[in-house]
PDB file of C-alpha atoms in Angstrom:
ATOM      1  CA  GLY A  23      12.171  -8.336 -29.756  1.00  0.00           C
ATOM      2  CA  GLU A  24      14.029  -9.364 -26.660  1.00  0.00           C
ATOM      3  CA  VAL A  25      15.908  -5.911 -26.627  1.00  0.00           C
ATOM      4  CA  TYR A  26      12.531  -4.176 -27.032  1.00  0.00           C
ATOM      5  CA  LYS A  27      10.944  -6.121 -24.275  1.00  0.00           C
ATOM      6  CA  ARG A  28      14.127  -5.297 -21.934  1.00  0.00           C
ATOM      7  CA  GLN A  29      13.869  -1.507 -22.873  1.00  0.00           C
ATOM      8  CA  ARG A  30       9.876  -1.436 -22.034  1.00  0.00           C
ATOM      9  CA  GLU A  31      10.605  -3.297 -18.682  1.00  0.00           C
ATOM     10  CA  ASP A  32      13.394  -0.703 -17.925  1.00  0.00           C
ATOM     11  CA  GLN A  33      11.090   2.277 -18.935  1.00  0.00           C
ATOM     12  CA  ILE A  34       8.064   0.948 -16.661  1.00  0.00           C
ATOM     13  CA  GLU A  35      10.608   0.416 -13.732  1.00  0.00           C
ATOM     14  CA  ARG A  36      11.882   3.802 -14.108  1.00  0.00           C
ATOM     15  CA  LEU A  37       8.282   5.130 -14.122  1.00  0.00           C
ATOM     16  CA  GLU A  38       7.326   3.202 -11.137  1.00  0.00           C
ATOM     17  CA  SER A  39      10.185   4.473  -9.324  1.00  0.00           C
ATOM     18  CA  LEU A  40       9.497   8.173 -10.215  1.00  0.00           C
ATOM     19  CA  SER A  41       5.885   7.651  -9.044  1.00  0.00           C
ATOM     20  CA  LYS A  42       7.014   6.277  -5.710  1.00  0.00           C
ATOM     21  CA  VAL A  43       9.529   9.293  -5.222  1.00  0.00           C
ATOM     22  CA  GLN A  44       6.578  11.715  -6.064  1.00  0.00           C
ATOM     23  CA  ARG A  45       4.367  10.081  -3.542  1.00  0.00           C
ATOM     24  CA  LEU A  46       6.947  10.296  -0.931  1.00  0.00           C
ATOM     25  CA  PHE A  47       7.978  13.934  -1.830  1.00  0.00           C
ATOM     26  CA  VAL A  48       4.445  15.383  -1.433  1.00  0.00           C
ATOM     27  CA  PRO A  49       3.860  14.379   2.356  1.00  0.00           C
ATOM     28  CA  ASP A  50       7.671  15.065   3.216  1.00  0.00           C
ATOM     29  CA  VAL A  51       7.563  18.573   1.699  1.00  0.00           C
ATOM     30  CA  SER A  52       4.234  19.111   3.339  1.00  0.00           C
ATOM     31  CA  HIS A  53       5.404  18.185   6.800  1.00  0.00           C
ATOM     32  CA  GLU A  54       8.366  20.373   6.257  1.00  0.00           C
ATOM     33  CA  LEU A  55       6.160  23.453   5.316  1.00  0.00           C
ATOM     34  CA  ARG A  56       4.377  22.995   8.563  1.00  0.00           C
ATOM     35  CA  THR A  57       7.105  24.375  10.634  1.00  0.00           C
ATOM     36  CA  PRO A  58       7.430  27.706   9.039  1.00  0.00           C
ATOM     37  CA  LEU A  59       3.714  28.063   8.485  1.00  0.00           C
ATOM     38  CA  ALA A  60       3.212  27.556  12.296  1.00  0.00           C
ATOM     39  CA  SER A  61       5.783  30.495  12.847  1.00  0.00           C
ATOM     40  CA  ILE A  62       3.825  32.713  10.425  1.00  0.00           C
ATOM     41  CA  ARG A  63       0.717  31.853  11.948  1.00  0.00           C
ATOM     42  CA  LEU A  64       1.913  32.895  15.421  1.00  0.00           C
ATOM     43  CA  ALA A  65       3.440  36.043  13.987  1.00  0.00           C
ATOM     44  CA  THR A  66       0.247  37.003  12.365  1.00  0.00           C
ATOM     45  CA  GLU A  67      -1.789  36.423  15.572  1.00  0.00           C
ATOM     46  CA  GLN A  68       0.457  38.710  17.406  1.00  0.00           C
ATOM     47  CA  ILE A  69       0.313  41.539  14.775  1.00  0.00           C
ATOM     48  CA  GLN A  70      -3.548  41.035  14.898  1.00  0.00           C
ATOM     49  CA  ASP A  71      -3.668  41.319  18.763  1.00  0.00           C
ATOM     50  CA  ALA A  72      -1.613  44.621  18.474  1.00  0.00           C
ATOM     51  CA  ARG A  73      -3.843  45.978  15.645  1.00  0.00           C
ATOM     52  CA  GLU A  74      -5.675  48.649  17.762  1.00  0.00           C
ATOM     53  CA  GLU A  75      -2.150  50.367  18.088  1.00  0.00           C
ATOM     54  CA  ILE A  76      -1.838  50.459  14.358  1.00  0.00           C
ATOM     55  CA  SER A  77      -3.489  53.583  12.544  1.00  0.00           C
ATOM     56  CA  ASP A  78      -2.102  53.174   9.036  1.00  0.00           C
ATOM     57  CA  PRO A  79      -5.185  51.927   6.794  1.00  0.00           C
ATOM     58  CA  PHE A  80      -2.766  50.278   4.400  1.00  0.00           C
ATOM     59  CA  ALA A  81      -1.129  48.325   7.381  1.00  0.00           C
ATOM     60  CA  LEU A  82      -4.443  47.204   8.705  1.00  0.00           C
ATOM     61  CA  ARG A  83      -5.467  45.949   5.347  1.00  0.00           C
ATOM     62  CA  SER A  84      -2.208  44.047   5.106  1.00  0.00           C
ATOM     63  CA  ILE A  85      -2.920  42.293   8.202  1.00  0.00           C
ATOM     64  CA  GLN A  86      -6.227  41.215   6.824  1.00  0.00           C
ATOM     65  CA  VAL A  87      -4.481  39.921   3.675  1.00  0.00           C
ATOM     66  CA  LEU A  88      -1.898  38.191   5.662  1.00  0.00           C
ATOM     67  CA  SER A  89      -4.417  36.458   7.829  1.00  0.00           C
ATOM     68  CA  SER A  90      -6.687  35.063   5.014  1.00  0.00           C
ATOM     69  CA  SER A  91      -3.522  33.941   3.053  1.00  0.00           C
ATOM     70  CA  VAL A  92      -2.315  32.026   6.054  1.00  0.00           C
ATOM     71  CA  ASP A  93      -5.834  30.458   6.425  1.00  0.00           C
ATOM     72  CA  ARG A  94      -5.746  29.427   2.878  1.00  0.00           C
ATOM     73  CA  PHE A  95      -2.195  28.210   3.020  1.00  0.00           C
ATOM     74  CA  GLU A  96      -3.330  25.929   5.949  1.00  0.00           C
ATOM     75  CA  THR A  97      -6.261  24.557   4.181  1.00  0.00           C
ATOM     76  CA  MET A  98      -4.203  23.750   0.935  1.00  0.00           C
ATOM     77  CA  LEU A  99      -1.598  21.915   2.955  1.00  0.00           C
ATOM     78  CA  THR A 100      -4.243  20.002   4.926  1.00  0.00           C
ATOM     79  CA  ASP A 101      -5.780  18.958   1.511  1.00  0.00           C
ATOM     80  CA  LEU A 102      -2.495  18.120   0.008  1.00  0.00           C
ATOM     81  CA  LEU A 103      -1.372  15.898   2.971  1.00  0.00           C
ATOM     82  CA  ASP A 104      -5.045  14.238   2.753  1.00  0.00           C
ATOM     83  CA  ILE A 105      -4.805  13.485  -0.835  1.00  0.00           C
ATOM     84  CA  SER A 106      -1.320  12.101  -0.662  1.00  0.00           C
ATOM     85  CA  ARG A 107      -2.473   9.756   2.129  1.00  0.00           C
ATOM     86  CA  ILE A 108      -5.483   8.595   0.128  1.00  0.00           C
ATOM     87  CA  ASP A 109      -3.738   8.123  -2.965  1.00  0.00           C
ATOM     88  CA  SER A 110      -1.121   5.958  -1.104  1.00  0.00           C
ATOM     89  CA  GLY A 111      -3.745   4.025   0.675  1.00  0.00           C
ATOM     90  CA  ASN A 112      -2.727   4.998   4.195  1.00  0.00           C
ATOM     91  CA  VAL A 113      -5.990   6.787   4.872  1.00  0.00           C
ATOM     92  CA  LYS A 114      -8.994   4.766   6.084  1.00  0.00           C
ATOM     93  CA  LEU A 115     -12.124   6.838   5.850  1.00  0.00           C
ATOM     94  CA  ARG A 116     -14.306   6.886   9.064  1.00  0.00           C
ATOM     95  CA  LEU A 117     -17.600   5.497   7.453  1.00  0.00           C
ATOM     96  CA  GLU A 118     -20.863   6.013   9.137  1.00  0.00           C
ATOM     97  CA  GLU A 119     -24.501   5.903   8.069  1.00  0.00           C
ATOM     98  CA  VAL A 120     -25.902   9.422   7.940  1.00  0.00           C
ATOM     99  CA  ASP A 121     -28.687  11.343   6.143  1.00  0.00           C
ATOM    100  CA  LEU A 122     -27.237  13.673   3.684  1.00  0.00           C
ATOM    101  CA  ALA A 123     -29.848  16.212   4.334  1.00  0.00           C
ATOM    102  CA  GLN A 124     -28.497  16.813   7.889  1.00  0.00           C
ATOM    103  CA  VAL A 125     -25.090  17.157   6.484  1.00  0.00           C
ATOM    104  CA  VAL A 126     -26.163  19.963   4.229  1.00  0.00           C
ATOM    105  CA  ASP A 127     -28.058  21.569   7.156  1.00  0.00           C
ATOM    106  CA  THR A 128     -24.927  21.732   9.008  1.00  0.00           C
ATOM    107  CA  VAL A 129     -22.887  23.263   5.968  1.00  0.00           C
ATOM    108  CA  ILE A 130     -25.662  25.895   5.708  1.00  0.00           C
ATOM    109  CA  GLU A 131     -25.468  26.866   9.342  1.00  0.00           C
ATOM    110  CA  THR A 132     -21.759  27.183   9.111  1.00  0.00           C
ATOM    111  CA  THR A 133     -21.973  29.323   5.820  1.00  0.00           C
ATOM    112  CA  GLN A 134     -24.587  31.644   6.690  1.00  0.00           C
ATOM    113  CA  PHE A 135     -22.385  34.526   6.982  1.00  0.00           C
ATOM    114  CA  HIS A 136     -21.053  33.945   3.309  1.00  0.00           C
ATOM    115  CA  PHE A 137     -24.788  33.985   2.149  1.00  0.00           C
ATOM    116  CA  ASP A 138     -25.289  37.316   4.136  1.00  0.00           C
ATOM    117  CA  ALA A 139     -22.226  38.790   2.955  1.00  0.00           C
ATOM    118  CA  THR A 140     -22.930  38.102  -0.854  1.00  0.00           C
ATOM    119  CA  GLY A 141     -26.797  38.893  -0.512  1.00  0.00           C
ATOM    120  CA  THR A 142     -27.361  35.287  -1.841  1.00  0.00           C
ATOM    121  CA  GLU A 143     -30.716  33.809  -1.511  1.00  0.00           C
ATOM    122  CA  LEU A 144     -30.513  30.024  -0.696  1.00  0.00           C
ATOM    123  CA  ARG A 145     -33.252  27.704  -2.202  1.00  0.00           C
ATOM    124  CA  LEU A 146     -32.969  24.472  -0.320  1.00  0.00           C
ATOM    125  CA  HIS A 147     -34.510  21.376  -1.845  1.00  0.00           C
ATOM    126  CA  LEU A 148     -34.765  18.261   0.392  1.00  0.00           C
ATOM    127  CA  PRO A 149     -36.609  15.017  -0.127  1.00  0.00           C
ATOM    128  CA  GLU A 150     -39.424  13.823   2.191  1.00  0.00           C
ATOM    129  CA  GLU A 151     -37.561  10.455   2.736  1.00  0.00           C
ATOM    130  CA  PRO A 152     -34.166  10.127   4.465  1.00  0.00           C
ATOM    131  CA  ALA A 153     -31.105  10.211   1.939  1.00  0.00           C
ATOM    132  CA  THR A 154     -28.968   7.830   3.845  1.00  0.00           C
ATOM    133  CA  ALA A 155     -25.513   6.929   2.784  1.00  0.00           C
ATOM    134  CA  GLU A 156     -22.374   5.429   4.222  1.00  0.00           C
ATOM    135  CA  ILE A 157     -19.831   8.315   4.324  1.00  0.00           C
ATOM    136  CA  ASP A 158     -17.062   9.882   6.185  1.00  0.00           C
ATOM    137  CA  VAL A 159     -19.121  12.681   7.556  1.00  0.00           C
ATOM    138  CA  THR A 160     -16.441  15.196   8.640  1.00  0.00           C
ATOM    139  CA  ARG A 161     -14.675  14.990   5.056  1.00  0.00           C
ATOM    140  CA  VAL A 162     -17.935  14.881   3.023  1.00  0.00           C
ATOM    141  CA  GLU A 163     -19.350  17.976   5.009  1.00  0.00           C
ATOM    142  CA  ARG A 164     -16.168  19.756   4.297  1.00  0.00           C
ATOM    143  CA  ILE A 165     -16.476  18.951   0.643  1.00  0.00           C
ATOM    144  CA  ILE A 166     -19.908  20.114   0.475  1.00  0.00           C
ATOM    145  CA  ARG A 167     -18.889  23.529   2.286  1.00  0.00           C
ATOM    146  CA  ASN A 168     -16.109  23.711  -0.295  1.00  0.00           C
ATOM    147  CA  LEU A 169     -18.759  23.458  -3.156  1.00  0.00           C
ATOM    148  CA  VAL A 170     -21.145  26.002  -1.546  1.00  0.00           C
ATOM    149  CA  VAL A 171     -18.421  28.525  -0.834  1.00  0.00           C
ATOM    150  CA  ASN A 172     -17.187  28.366  -4.387  1.00  0.00           C
ATOM    151  CA  ALA A 173     -20.774  28.663  -5.803  1.00  0.00           C
ATOM    152  CA  LEU A 174     -21.192  31.771  -3.451  1.00  0.00           C
ATOM    153  CA  GLU A 175     -17.938  33.297  -4.692  1.00  0.00           C
ATOM    154  CA  HIS A 176     -18.868  32.783  -8.354  1.00  0.00           C
ATOM    155  CA  GLY A 177     -22.752  33.252  -8.306  1.00  0.00           C
ATOM    156  CA  GLU A 178     -22.619  36.962  -8.635  1.00  0.00           C
ATOM    157  CA  GLY A 179     -25.314  37.176  -5.875  1.00  0.00           C
ATOM    158  CA  LYS A 180     -27.903  35.325  -7.670  1.00  0.00           C
ATOM    159  CA  PRO A 181     -29.845  32.679  -5.959  1.00  0.00           C
ATOM    160  CA  MET A 182     -28.337  29.391  -5.178  1.00  0.00           C
ATOM    161  CA  ASP A 183     -30.028  26.039  -5.416  1.00  0.00           C
ATOM    162  CA  VAL A 184     -28.965  23.091  -3.157  1.00  0.00           C
ATOM    163  CA  THR A 185     -30.702  19.904  -3.717  1.00  0.00           C
ATOM    164  CA  VAL A 186     -30.609  16.468  -1.877  1.00  0.00           C
ATOM    165  CA  ALA A 187     -32.325  13.795  -3.862  1.00  0.00           C
ATOM    166  CA  VAL A 188     -32.659   9.941  -3.488  1.00  0.00           C
ATOM    167  CA  ASP A 189     -33.660   7.048  -5.391  1.00  0.00           C
ATOM    168  CA  ALA A 190     -33.538   3.177  -5.125  1.00  0.00           C
ATOM    169  CA  ASP A 191     -29.764   2.920  -5.624  1.00  0.00           C
ATOM    170  CA  ALA A 192     -28.298   6.489  -4.844  1.00  0.00           C
ATOM    171  CA  VAL A 193     -28.294   9.600  -2.953  1.00  0.00           C
ATOM    172  CA  ALA A 194     -27.207  12.974  -4.511  1.00  0.00           C
ATOM    173  CA  VAL A 195     -26.324  16.436  -3.651  1.00  0.00           C
ATOM    174  CA  ARG A 196     -26.387  19.208  -6.279  1.00  0.00           C
ATOM    175  CA  VAL A 197     -25.154  22.549  -5.755  1.00  0.00           C
ATOM    176  CA  ARG A 198     -26.203  25.041  -8.432  1.00  0.00           C
ATOM    177  CA  ASP A 199     -25.198  28.605  -8.927  1.00  0.00           C
ATOM    178  CA  HIS A 200     -26.478  30.872 -11.706  1.00  0.00           C
ATOM    179  CA  GLY A 201     -23.185  33.167 -11.990  1.00  0.00           C
ATOM    180  CA  ILE A 202     -20.431  33.156 -14.284  1.00  0.00           C
ATOM    181  CA  GLY A 203     -20.218  29.654 -15.463  1.00  0.00           C
ATOM    182  CA  MET A 204     -17.299  27.922 -17.061  1.00  0.00           C
ATOM    183  CA  SER A 205     -16.615  26.994 -20.891  1.00  0.00           C
ATOM    184  CA  PRO A 206     -16.492  23.206 -21.689  1.00  0.00           C
ATOM    185  CA  ASP A 207     -12.756  23.049 -22.119  1.00  0.00           C
ATOM    186  CA  VAL A 208     -12.539  24.345 -18.399  1.00  0.00           C
ATOM    187  CA  VAL A 209     -15.110  21.951 -17.256  1.00  0.00           C
ATOM    188  CA  ALA A 210     -13.094  19.187 -18.701  1.00  0.00           C
ATOM    189  CA  LYS A 211      -9.895  20.143 -16.738  1.00  0.00           C
ATOM    190  CA  VAL A 212     -11.738  21.532 -13.454  1.00  0.00           C
ATOM    191  CA  PHE A 213     -11.037  18.280 -11.493  1.00  0.00           C
ATOM    192  CA  ASP A 214      -7.127  18.331 -12.207  1.00  0.00           C
ATOM    193  CA  ARG A 215      -4.942  19.164  -9.437  1.00  0.00           C
ATOM    194  CA  PHE A 216      -3.747  22.804  -9.071  1.00  0.00           C
ATOM    195  CA  TYR A 217      -5.942  23.758 -12.026  1.00  0.00           C
ATOM    196  CA  ARG A 218      -7.318  27.400 -11.708  1.00  0.00           C
ATOM    197  CA  VAL A 219      -9.990  28.724 -13.991  1.00  0.00           C
ATOM    198  CA  THR A 220      -9.101  32.225 -15.389  1.00  0.00           C
ATOM    199  CA  SER A 221     -10.612  34.048 -18.061  1.00  0.00           C
ATOM    200  CA  GLY A 222      -8.642  37.209 -18.179  1.00  0.00           C
ATOM    201  CA  LYS A 223     -11.069  39.223 -15.855  1.00  0.00           C
ATOM    202  CA  ARG A 224      -9.864  39.427 -12.218  1.00  0.00           C
ATOM    203  CA  HIS A 225     -13.288  38.755 -10.758  1.00  0.00           C
ATOM    204  CA  ASP A 226     -13.413  35.481 -13.030  1.00  0.00           C
ATOM    205  CA  VAL A 227     -10.921  33.401 -11.124  1.00  0.00           C
ATOM    206  CA  ARG A 228     -12.389  30.198  -9.984  1.00  0.00           C
ATOM    207  CA  GLY A 229      -9.617  29.186  -7.363  1.00  0.00           C
ATOM    208  CA  PHE A 230     -10.518  25.580  -6.939  1.00  0.00           C
ATOM    209  CA  GLY A 231      -6.893  24.861  -6.604  1.00  0.00           C
ATOM    210  CA  LEU A 232      -6.561  21.530  -4.765  1.00  0.00           C
ATOM    211  CA  GLY A 233     -10.082  21.699  -3.716  1.00  0.00           C
ATOM    212  CA  LEU A 234     -11.741  19.400  -6.359  1.00  0.00           C
ATOM    213  CA  ALA A 235      -8.878  16.954  -6.571  1.00  0.00           C
ATOM    214  CA  TYR A 236      -9.558  16.541  -2.949  1.00  0.00           C
ATOM    215  CA  VAL A 237     -13.182  16.182  -3.449  1.00  0.00           C
ATOM    216  CA  THR A 238     -12.715  13.540  -6.134  1.00  0.00           C
ATOM    217  CA  SER A 239     -10.131  11.452  -4.083  1.00  0.00           C
ATOM    218  CA  VAL A 240     -12.455  11.400  -1.137  1.00  0.00           C
ATOM    219  CA  ILE A 241     -15.860  10.790  -3.255  1.00  0.00           C
ATOM    220  CA  ASN A 242     -14.239   8.106  -5.061  1.00  0.00           C
ATOM    221  CA  GLN A 243     -13.282   6.335  -1.871  1.00  0.00           C
ATOM    222  CA  CYS A 244     -16.867   6.514  -0.539  1.00  0.00           C
ATOM    223  CA  GLY A 245     -17.893   4.628  -3.766  1.00  0.00           C
ATOM    224  CA  GLY A 246     -19.304   7.704  -5.361  1.00  0.00           C
ATOM    225  CA  THR A 247     -18.920  10.170  -8.122  1.00  0.00           C
ATOM    226  CA  ILE A 248     -18.710  13.844  -8.748  1.00  0.00           C
ATOM    227  CA  ILE A 249     -19.510  15.803 -12.049  1.00  0.00           C
ATOM    228  CA  ALA A 250     -19.498  19.129 -13.058  1.00  0.00           C
ATOM    229  CA  GLU A 251     -22.008  20.810 -15.620  1.00  0.00           C
ATOM    230  CA  SER A 252     -21.536  24.511 -16.620  1.00  0.00           C
ATOM    231  CA  GLU A 253     -22.226  27.081 -19.324  1.00  0.00           C
ATOM    232  CA  LEU A 254     -20.707  30.516 -19.346  1.00  0.00           C
ATOM    233  CA  GLY A 255     -23.029  33.119 -18.268  1.00  0.00           C
ATOM    234  CA  VAL A 256     -25.546  30.645 -17.068  1.00  0.00           C
ATOM    235  CA  GLY A 257     -23.978  28.877 -13.952  1.00  0.00           C
ATOM    236  CA  THR A 258     -22.426  25.930 -12.724  1.00  0.00           C
ATOM    237  CA  LYS A 259     -23.853  22.478 -11.417  1.00  0.00           C
ATOM    238  CA  MET A 260     -21.862  20.259  -9.267  1.00  0.00           C
ATOM    239  CA  ILE A 261     -23.418  16.900  -8.533  1.00  0.00           C
ATOM    240  CA  ILE A 262     -22.215  14.385  -5.976  1.00  0.00           C
ATOM    241  CA  ARG A 263     -23.535  10.866  -6.266  1.00  0.00           C
ATOM    242  CA  LEU A 264     -23.174   8.308  -3.524  1.00  0.00           C
ATOM    243  CA  PRO A 265     -24.367   4.626  -3.168  1.00  0.00           C
ATOM    244  CA  ALA A 266     -27.430   4.503  -0.816  1.00  0.00           C
ATOM    245  CA  SER A 267     -27.509   2.535   2.289  1.00  0.00           C
ATOM    246  CA  GLU A 268     -29.731  -0.691   2.261  1.00  0.00           C
ATOM    247  CA  PRO A 269     -33.019   0.013   4.199  1.00  0.00           C
ATOM    248  CA  GLU A 270     -33.008  -1.712   7.554  1.00  0.00           C
TER     249      GLU A 270
END
């Protein structure tokens, strides 16, 4: 019994040590990646500035791909650093009381181009009373934008419903598309880090990547929850629920 106990203690110690190494590894590597990424960003901008001198259509298309890939790389790196900080307890969210309807309005303004480009009709459902919660506005706004853009990419141009609701205890934001949807086994894994939804069809790649792991980290720290409901060929609902602020 004593030998078994010592082995268990050694195993726990090794796992704790490994966990510590992993927590240090992510921010260290992320910081190291910033330097070459900054060089790639600068080079990309210089090529873009000279694109009027480039006549080859393939080269012009390559510049667009390069630019959007650098943007995506930067977003993922920012998410990765933010998640690692939140996990390690080194991040204190800047909480303030705000009406979630205002946050949603800002998101819609900044994603209007995406709605126009995909020909998607927005159906916005807002409550008559304020849906006030104590949140980190910058991060939650970014989260809702992430959900809206993902819904646009996979909504197949069908209308999207964005709903803000409030009851005595909680406020909620629901983003609902009527597009390709996800199977139950995919829904179960969709909040895992680096999980990407693929079904064999090229257009059916749901590139959440780090996005939903980041969403979960922030929403949990705000005292809330996020759930996904989906059905193949019917669409996907993402529902964020947060504690309502006490009325004054």
